[in-house]
Amino acid sequence: MKRRIFLMASSGVALAAGPSGRIRVGLIGSGGRGRTLTRRFRRHEDVEIGAVCDIYEPNLEAGLSTAGPGTQAYRDYRKLLDNKDIDAVIIATPEHWHHRMLLDAIAAGKDVYIEKPLCRTPEEGVEMVKVVHASDRVVQVGMQRRSYSLYHQARDLRRSGKLGTVRMVRTYWLNNSLTLRERKFEGPIDWDQWIGPAERTAKSETLFFNWRHFADYSGGVVIDQGAHIFDSIHMIMDAGYPSAVNASACRGHMEGADRPESVVVTAEYPEDFLAVFTINYAAMRYPGKDDQLNAYDGDEGRMDVGREFLRVFPKDAPTEPSIDDNRPGGFGQATTEHVNSFLEAVRHRKTPSAPIEVGFQSALVLHLGNLSLQHGKRVRWDRDKMAAIV
């Protein structure tokens, strides 16, 4: 109880200062993902987690425990950004805060590791890209497949011509999750700060613990998971902005949610190929390593890529893989490598593996898909005007 009173009453008390030459990092949003990233950052001897900010006190306590001794506690991220001793920040909050927090962090002169999906609307993403490009800050978006050697191998195989010409990429992501989590608040929360730029609404445990399923805070599971898939497609196919997107969905079967869980998104690219992403959270549950598949259909061969495997099937032996690469545990290592990429870019002031524009491109495809569902039509993207055409 004394600890809780202290945390809720103080905006930040310095217990120790990081030694000269170290990268001092602040964590904004110390839920499960934020704490996972903190552990990866702490593996580096020249990194110190200097501050943790969260508006939900149990998360703040957990974040401080993960960060280690000497960490400042904040409940207002802007005060953390005012701390001149902090060099970089991790933004691991719900999507509806990403835009404002990134702009404020850049204005405060911080380098940023920001979780995906990058933004909640295309317009937010366009502004974020412009602001970062106009700055000298390093920004890494949490698309860890960009740092995963298995996906680098897939890109190199496609580039080598082993698949021939690829005109279509087919993907799926399967799970079974049709019930909102029922959890109770276990400590104080600053509800107004959590709502932030979203529409005012009454304090709700359902919204807080299930924000990914509500349009005011997220693009839904289709963008939460699809951003990873489309980013890997963009990397492997050397593509970027789509030319048009079309989407279809079931009506939604998760009681209380306002985003569908079974969606198909088809993206067209100026490089003359289609990418079809299907997500179905009304399927049976699969082991994590088997819950997704990406099939690259070439006229000389097909390449299947999952979380921890890569297989190539040549046209003259379509049932026998000529390459069968399995990487048990590789997907977890990808996050570690992604953090390493960011820190290397911070140390040497260079571009990280997933800069702001690729983070925007992967989110954009799914935002256009949501616009397609909203308007019941194919939505185009004007690359010159950086705007959707509905």
Short mmCIF file of C-alpha atoms in Angstrom, two decimals:
data_model
loop_
_atom_site.label_atom_id
_atom_site.label_comp_id
_atom_site.label_asym_id
_atom_site.label_seq_id
_atom_site.Cartn_x
_atom_site.Cartn_y
_atom_site.Cartn_z
CA MET A 1 0.00 0.00 0.00
CA LYS A 2 2.82 2.45 0.80
CA ARG A 3 4.32 1.73 -2.63
CA ARG A 4 1.00 2.42 -4.34
CA ILE A 5 0.53 5.71 -2.51
CA PHE A 6 4.04 6.74 -3.52
CA LEU A 7 3.54 5.86 -7.18
CA MET A 8 0.20 7.60 -7.46
CA ALA A 9 1.43 10.72 -5.71
CA SER A 10 4.73 11.27 -7.46
CA SER A 11 5.43 12.24 -11.05
CA GLY A 12 8.99 10.98 -10.90
CA VAL A 13 11.75 10.84 -8.30
CA ALA A 14 15.31 10.24 -9.43
CA LEU A 15 16.90 7.43 -7.43
CA ALA A 16 20.09 7.14 -9.49
CA ALA A 17 21.62 8.64 -12.59
CA GLY A 18 23.02 6.60 -15.46
CA PRO A 19 26.77 6.82 -15.97
CA SER A 20 28.20 8.85 -18.82
CA GLY A 21 28.14 7.20 -22.24
CA ARG A 22 25.14 4.99 -21.58
CA ILE A 23 21.90 5.08 -23.56
CA ARG A 24 19.16 6.00 -21.11
CA VAL A 25 15.77 4.69 -22.24
CA GLY A 26 12.28 5.58 -21.05
CA LEU A 27 9.38 3.14 -21.34
CA ILE A 28 5.94 4.59 -22.13
CA GLY A 29 3.32 1.91 -21.62
CA SER A 30 4.48 -0.89 -19.33
CA GLY A 31 1.98 -3.58 -20.18
CA GLY A 32 3.10 -7.03 -21.28
CA ARG A 33 4.72 -5.98 -24.56
CA GLY A 34 6.44 -2.99 -23.00
CA ARG A 35 7.99 -5.19 -20.32
CA THR A 36 9.10 -7.77 -22.90
CA LEU A 37 10.92 -5.05 -24.82
CA THR A 38 12.43 -3.70 -21.60
CA ARG A 39 14.00 -7.08 -20.88
CA ARG A 40 15.55 -7.12 -24.36
CA PHE A 41 16.93 -3.59 -23.95
CA ARG A 42 18.42 -4.44 -20.56
CA ARG A 43 20.59 -7.16 -22.11
CA HIS A 44 22.88 -4.40 -23.40
CA GLU A 45 25.55 -3.25 -20.97
CA ASP A 46 25.46 0.32 -22.27
CA VAL A 47 21.68 0.64 -21.87
CA GLU A 48 19.88 1.83 -18.75
CA ILE A 49 16.11 1.96 -18.34
CA GLY A 50 15.93 5.38 -16.73
CA ALA A 51 12.17 5.91 -16.57
CA VAL A 52 8.84 4.08 -16.78
CA CYS A 53 5.48 5.70 -17.43
CA ASP A 54 2.01 4.17 -17.20
CA ILE A 55 -1.42 5.45 -16.22
CA TYR A 56 -2.49 2.11 -14.68
CA GLU A 57 -0.69 1.63 -11.40
CA PRO A 58 -0.33 -2.19 -11.47
CA ASN A 59 1.37 -1.88 -14.87
CA LEU A 60 3.57 0.90 -13.54
CA GLU A 61 4.65 -1.24 -10.60
CA ALA A 62 5.37 -4.19 -12.87
CA GLY A 63 7.30 -1.97 -15.28
CA LEU A 64 9.47 -0.56 -12.53
CA SER A 65 10.25 -4.06 -11.27
CA THR A 66 11.25 -5.12 -14.79
CA ALA A 67 13.34 -1.99 -15.36
CA GLY A 68 15.40 -2.48 -12.22
CA PRO A 69 16.63 -0.15 -9.45
CA GLY A 70 17.13 3.54 -10.01
CA THR A 71 14.19 3.96 -12.39
CA GLN A 72 12.02 7.06 -12.28
CA ALA A 73 8.23 6.59 -12.09
CA TYR A 74 5.95 8.75 -14.23
CA ARG A 75 2.22 8.87 -14.79
CA ASP A 76 2.32 11.59 -17.46
CA TYR A 77 4.42 10.74 -20.52
CA ARG A 78 5.03 14.42 -21.28
CA LYS A 79 6.93 14.82 -18.02
CA LEU A 80 9.03 11.82 -18.94
CA LEU A 81 9.82 13.46 -22.28
CA ASP A 82 10.88 16.60 -20.42
CA ASN A 83 13.61 14.58 -18.69
CA LYS A 84 16.81 15.67 -20.46
CA ASP A 85 18.66 12.58 -19.25
CA ILE A 86 16.45 10.27 -21.33
CA ASP A 87 17.93 9.63 -24.80
CA ALA A 88 15.33 7.31 -26.30
CA VAL A 89 11.82 6.08 -25.55
CA ILE A 90 9.88 2.89 -26.14
CA ILE A 91 6.23 3.58 -27.02
CA ALA A 92 4.21 0.45 -26.25
CA THR A 93 0.75 1.92 -25.73
CA PRO A 94 -2.55 1.28 -27.55
CA GLU A 95 -2.66 2.59 -31.12
CA HIS A 96 -4.82 5.62 -30.40
CA TRP A 97 -1.89 7.23 -28.54
CA HIS A 98 0.91 6.42 -31.05
CA HIS A 99 0.50 9.50 -33.23
CA ARG A 100 0.55 12.12 -30.47
CA MET A 101 3.27 10.42 -28.46
CA LEU A 102 5.61 10.00 -31.43
CA LEU A 103 5.24 13.65 -32.46
CA ASP A 104 5.87 14.79 -28.89
CA ALA A 105 8.89 12.50 -28.54
CA ILE A 106 10.44 13.83 -31.75
CA ALA A 107 9.82 17.40 -30.59
CA ALA A 108 11.57 16.52 -27.32
CA GLY A 109 14.62 15.26 -29.24
CA LYS A 110 14.22 11.58 -28.37
CA ASP A 111 14.96 8.56 -30.52
CA VAL A 112 11.97 6.22 -30.60
CA TYR A 113 11.18 2.52 -30.70
CA ILE A 114 7.42 2.41 -31.38
CA GLU A 115 5.25 -0.66 -31.46
CA LYS A 116 3.08 -1.61 -34.39
CA PRO A 117 0.60 -0.85 -35.85
CA LEU A 118 2.15 2.56 -36.31
CA CYS A 119 -1.02 4.65 -36.50
CA ARG A 120 -4.80 4.55 -36.20
CA THR A 121 -5.60 6.35 -39.48
CA PRO A 122 -3.80 6.97 -42.79
CA GLU A 123 -3.77 10.70 -42.08
CA GLU A 124 -1.95 10.15 -38.79
CA GLY A 125 0.62 8.00 -40.55
CA VAL A 126 1.30 10.55 -43.27
CA GLU A 127 2.00 13.23 -40.65
CA MET A 128 4.21 10.90 -38.61
CA VAL A 129 6.34 10.07 -41.66
CA LYS A 130 6.74 13.76 -42.54
CA VAL A 131 7.73 14.78 -39.02
CA VAL A 132 10.29 12.00 -38.64
CA HIS A 133 11.80 12.64 -42.08
CA ALA A 134 12.19 16.32 -41.17
CA SER A 135 14.06 15.44 -37.97
CA ASP A 136 17.41 13.85 -37.19
CA ARG A 137 15.87 11.24 -34.90
CA VAL A 138 16.16 7.46 -35.19
CA VAL A 139 12.74 5.76 -35.27
CA GLN A 140 12.25 2.00 -35.36
CA VAL A 141 8.77 0.47 -35.78
CA GLY A 142 8.23 -2.88 -34.06
CA MET A 143 8.06 -5.00 -37.23
CA GLN A 144 10.52 -7.64 -36.03
CA ARG A 145 10.42 -9.77 -39.18
CA ARG A 146 12.58 -7.04 -40.71
CA SER A 147 15.38 -8.22 -38.41
CA TYR A 148 14.70 -11.96 -38.77
CA SER A 149 17.25 -13.91 -40.81
CA LEU A 150 14.61 -16.44 -41.93
CA TYR A 151 12.72 -13.67 -43.71
CA HIS A 152 15.96 -12.26 -45.11
CA GLN A 153 16.56 -15.69 -46.60
CA ALA A 154 13.05 -15.65 -48.11
CA ARG A 155 13.72 -12.23 -49.67
CA ASP A 156 17.03 -13.40 -51.11
CA LEU A 157 15.46 -16.55 -52.58
CA ARG A 158 12.73 -14.53 -54.26
CA ARG A 159 15.29 -12.06 -55.61
CA SER A 160 17.47 -14.90 -56.93
CA GLY A 161 14.75 -16.00 -59.33
CA LYS A 162 14.34 -19.43 -57.76
CA LEU A 163 10.55 -18.89 -57.65
CA GLY A 164 10.35 -17.32 -61.10
CA THR A 165 7.79 -14.54 -61.36
CA VAL A 166 5.53 -14.15 -58.32
CA ARG A 167 2.12 -12.67 -59.12
CA MET A 168 0.33 -13.67 -55.93
CA VAL A 169 1.08 -14.05 -52.23
CA ARG A 170 -1.52 -15.95 -50.16
CA THR A 171 -1.52 -15.76 -46.38
CA TYR A 172 -3.55 -16.82 -43.37
CA TRP A 173 -3.54 -16.17 -39.62
CA LEU A 174 -5.75 -18.50 -37.56
CA ASN A 175 -6.87 -18.46 -33.96
CA ASN A 176 -9.95 -18.94 -31.82
CA SER A 177 -10.87 -15.89 -29.80
CA LEU A 178 -14.54 -14.92 -29.70
CA THR A 179 -14.89 -13.77 -26.10
CA LEU A 180 -13.79 -10.46 -24.63
CA ARG A 181 -11.54 -10.78 -21.60
CA GLU A 182 -13.31 -10.27 -18.28
CA ARG A 183 -10.86 -8.60 -15.93
CA LYS A 184 -11.21 -6.16 -13.06
CA PHE A 185 -9.06 -3.15 -12.30
CA GLU A 186 -6.57 -4.13 -9.62
CA GLY A 187 -5.40 -0.64 -8.77
CA PRO A 188 -5.86 3.06 -9.60
CA ILE A 189 -6.02 4.23 -13.21
CA ASP A 190 -5.98 7.72 -14.70
CA TRP A 191 -8.89 7.12 -17.09
CA ASP A 192 -8.81 10.55 -18.74
CA GLN A 193 -5.16 10.09 -19.67
CA TRP A 194 -5.82 6.62 -21.06
CA ILE A 195 -8.65 7.89 -23.26
CA GLY A 196 -6.44 10.76 -24.44
CA PRO A 197 -7.27 11.76 -28.03
CA ALA A 198 -10.20 9.31 -28.33
CA GLU A 199 -13.82 10.22 -27.75
CA ARG A 200 -14.76 10.66 -24.10
CA THR A 201 -16.40 7.60 -22.58
CA ALA A 202 -17.14 6.23 -19.13
CA LYS A 203 -14.48 4.26 -17.30
CA SER A 204 -14.66 0.68 -18.53
CA GLU A 205 -12.68 -2.46 -17.73
CA THR A 206 -14.00 -4.00 -20.94
CA LEU A 207 -12.50 -1.23 -23.08
CA PHE A 208 -9.21 -1.11 -21.21
CA PHE A 209 -8.49 -4.83 -21.32
CA ASN A 210 -9.89 -5.39 -24.84
CA TRP A 211 -8.97 -2.18 -26.66
CA ARG A 212 -7.80 -4.05 -29.79
CA HIS A 213 -11.42 -4.92 -30.56
CA PHE A 214 -12.80 -1.35 -30.54
CA ALA A 215 -12.57 1.16 -33.37
CA ASP A 216 -11.82 4.21 -31.20
CA TYR A 217 -8.55 2.64 -30.05
CA SER A 218 -7.50 0.18 -32.76
CA GLY A 219 -7.96 -1.03 -36.32
CA GLY A 220 -8.94 -4.47 -35.00
CA VAL A 221 -7.17 -7.81 -35.13
CA VAL A 222 -6.93 -7.50 -38.91
CA ILE A 223 -4.41 -4.67 -38.54
CA ASP A 224 -2.88 -5.85 -35.26
CA GLN A 225 -1.75 -9.09 -36.91
CA GLY A 226 -1.92 -8.14 -40.57
CA ALA A 227 0.65 -5.36 -40.18
CA HIS A 228 3.27 -8.03 -39.50
CA ILE A 229 2.25 -10.06 -42.55
CA PHE A 230 2.07 -7.20 -45.02
CA ASP A 231 5.38 -5.83 -43.81
CA SER A 232 7.07 -9.16 -44.49
CA ILE A 233 5.43 -9.26 -47.92
CA HIS A 234 6.71 -5.76 -48.68
CA MET A 235 10.23 -6.76 -47.63
CA ILE A 236 10.31 -10.05 -49.52
CA MET A 237 8.69 -8.61 -52.67
CA ASP A 238 10.63 -5.29 -52.58
CA ALA A 239 7.32 -3.44 -52.54
CA GLY A 240 5.91 -0.54 -50.55
CA TYR A 241 2.76 1.47 -51.06
CA PRO A 242 -0.23 -0.43 -52.48
CA SER A 243 -2.16 0.93 -55.44
CA ALA A 244 -5.56 -0.35 -54.23
CA VAL A 245 -7.12 -2.51 -51.50
CA ASN A 246 -10.38 -4.42 -51.29
CA ALA A 247 -11.73 -6.24 -48.20
CA SER A 248 -14.58 -8.47 -47.09
CA ALA A 249 -15.59 -9.61 -43.61
CA CYS A 250 -18.12 -11.57 -41.63
CA ARG A 251 -20.41 -9.46 -39.49
CA GLY A 252 -18.37 -10.06 -36.31
CA HIS A 253 -19.15 -12.69 -33.69
CA MET A 254 -17.40 -11.38 -30.57
CA GLU A 255 -20.20 -10.07 -28.40
CA GLY A 256 -19.61 -6.45 -27.38
CA ALA A 257 -16.80 -5.77 -29.87
CA ASP A 258 -17.18 -3.47 -32.88
CA ARG A 259 -14.41 -4.88 -35.11
CA PRO A 260 -14.84 -8.14 -37.09
CA GLU A 261 -12.60 -11.13 -36.40
CA SER A 262 -12.85 -12.90 -39.79
CA VAL A 263 -11.57 -10.72 -42.64
CA VAL A 264 -10.02 -11.06 -46.10
CA VAL A 265 -7.86 -8.20 -47.45
CA THR A 266 -6.63 -8.15 -51.04
CA ALA A 267 -3.96 -5.58 -51.91
CA GLU A 268 -2.85 -4.63 -55.41
CA TYR A 269 0.70 -3.34 -55.99
CA PRO A 270 2.28 -1.30 -58.78
CA GLU A 271 4.93 -4.05 -58.99
CA ASP A 272 2.14 -6.16 -60.59
CA PHE A 273 1.28 -8.68 -57.92
CA LEU A 274 -1.56 -9.34 -55.46
CA ALA A 275 -1.24 -10.03 -51.74
CA VAL A 276 -4.19 -11.75 -50.06
CA PHE A 277 -4.30 -11.73 -46.25
CA THR A 278 -6.93 -13.79 -44.43
CA ILE A 279 -7.43 -13.63 -40.69
CA ASN A 280 -9.93 -15.88 -38.94
CA TYR A 281 -10.22 -15.72 -35.18
CA ALA A 282 -13.28 -18.00 -35.39
CA ALA A 283 -11.17 -20.98 -36.44
CA MET A 284 -9.78 -23.77 -34.30
CA ARG A 285 -6.66 -22.91 -32.32
CA TYR A 286 -3.26 -23.92 -33.68
CA PRO A 287 0.17 -24.07 -32.03
CA GLY A 288 1.84 -20.67 -32.40
CA LYS A 289 4.41 -21.88 -34.89
CA ASP A 290 1.63 -23.16 -37.18
CA ASP A 291 -1.00 -20.44 -36.83
CA GLN A 292 0.13 -18.51 -39.90
CA LEU A 293 1.43 -19.26 -43.38
CA ASN A 294 2.63 -17.12 -46.27
CA ALA A 295 2.71 -18.81 -49.70
CA TYR A 296 4.57 -17.09 -52.54
CA ASP A 297 3.24 -18.52 -55.81
CA GLY A 298 5.84 -18.26 -58.55
CA ASP A 299 5.79 -19.86 -61.99
CA GLU A 300 9.03 -21.74 -61.17
CA GLY A 301 8.25 -22.66 -57.59
CA ARG A 302 6.28 -21.95 -54.42
CA MET A 303 7.81 -20.68 -51.18
CA ASP A 304 6.03 -21.24 -47.86
CA VAL A 305 7.14 -19.12 -44.90
CA GLY A 306 5.86 -19.39 -41.34
CA ARG A 307 7.04 -18.15 -37.97
CA GLU A 308 9.85 -20.71 -37.77
CA PHE A 309 10.14 -22.47 -41.12
CA LEU A 310 10.79 -21.85 -44.80
CA ARG A 311 10.14 -24.35 -47.59
CA VAL A 312 10.57 -24.10 -51.36
CA PHE A 313 8.70 -26.45 -53.71
CA PRO A 314 10.05 -26.43 -57.30
CA LYS A 315 7.64 -26.88 -60.22
CA ASP A 316 9.23 -30.16 -61.29
CA ALA A 317 8.71 -31.69 -57.80
CA PRO A 318 5.81 -29.71 -56.25
CA THR A 319 5.34 -32.03 -53.25
CA GLU A 320 9.01 -32.38 -52.27
CA PRO A 321 10.72 -29.27 -50.84
CA SER A 322 14.11 -28.46 -52.33
CA ILE A 323 14.72 -26.22 -49.30
CA ASP A 324 13.34 -27.11 -45.86
CA ASP A 325 14.69 -24.74 -43.20
CA ASN A 326 13.32 -25.04 -39.66
CA ARG A 327 14.19 -22.50 -36.94
CA PRO A 328 12.76 -23.57 -33.55
CA GLY A 329 12.74 -20.52 -31.30
CA GLY A 330 13.77 -18.24 -34.13
CA PHE A 331 10.70 -16.03 -33.92
CA GLY A 332 11.44 -15.05 -30.33
CA GLN A 333 14.99 -14.21 -31.29
CA ALA A 334 13.67 -11.85 -33.97
CA THR A 335 12.50 -9.38 -31.31
CA THR A 336 15.96 -9.43 -29.74
CA GLU A 337 17.58 -8.74 -33.11
CA HIS A 338 15.09 -5.94 -33.78
CA VAL A 339 16.00 -4.20 -30.52
CA ASN A 340 19.66 -4.70 -31.40
CA SER A 341 19.06 -3.03 -34.78
CA PHE A 342 17.49 -0.01 -33.10
CA LEU A 343 20.29 0.41 -30.57
CA GLU A 344 22.93 0.05 -33.27
CA ALA A 345 21.18 2.80 -35.26
CA VAL A 346 21.07 5.02 -32.15
CA ARG A 347 24.77 4.51 -31.44
CA HIS A 348 25.89 5.18 -35.00
CA ARG A 349 23.09 7.52 -36.19
CA LYS A 350 21.99 5.34 -39.09
CA THR A 351 18.73 3.96 -40.47
CA PRO A 352 17.31 0.99 -38.48
CA SER A 353 15.84 -2.14 -40.06
CA ALA A 354 12.21 -0.94 -39.84
CA PRO A 355 12.15 2.85 -40.32
CA ILE A 356 9.02 4.95 -40.09
CA GLU A 357 7.94 4.67 -43.74
CA VAL A 358 7.88 0.87 -43.85
CA GLY A 359 5.92 0.89 -40.60
CA PHE A 360 3.40 3.21 -42.19
CA GLN A 361 3.15 1.18 -45.38
CA SER A 362 2.29 -2.01 -43.51
CA ALA A 363 -0.39 -0.27 -41.44
CA LEU A 364 -1.75 1.62 -44.43
CA VAL A 365 -2.78 -1.52 -46.32
CA LEU A 366 -5.02 -2.58 -43.44
CA HIS A 367 -6.43 0.91 -42.89
CA LEU A 368 -7.42 0.93 -46.55
CA GLY A 369 -8.96 -2.48 -45.96
CA ASN A 370 -11.06 -1.07 -43.10
CA LEU A 371 -12.11 1.81 -45.35
CA SER A 372 -13.10 -0.75 -47.98
CA LEU A 373 -15.28 -2.54 -45.41
CA GLN A 374 -16.81 0.77 -44.30
CA HIS A 375 -17.70 1.92 -47.81
CA GLY A 376 -18.30 -1.45 -49.44
CA LYS A 377 -15.90 -0.79 -52.31
CA ARG A 378 -12.32 -1.00 -53.53
CA VAL A 379 -10.16 1.85 -52.17
CA ARG A 380 -7.21 3.30 -54.09
CA TRP A 381 -4.10 4.98 -52.73
CA ASP A 382 -2.74 8.10 -54.43
CA ARG A 383 1.02 7.88 -53.87
CA ASP A 384 1.61 11.45 -55.09
CA LYS A 385 -1.02 13.05 -52.87
CA MET A 386 -0.50 10.50 -50.05
CA ALA A 387 -4.25 10.12 -49.71
CA ALA A 388 -6.94 7.45 -50.00
CA ILE A 389 -9.41 7.66 -52.87
CA VAL A 390 -12.72 6.13 -51.83
#
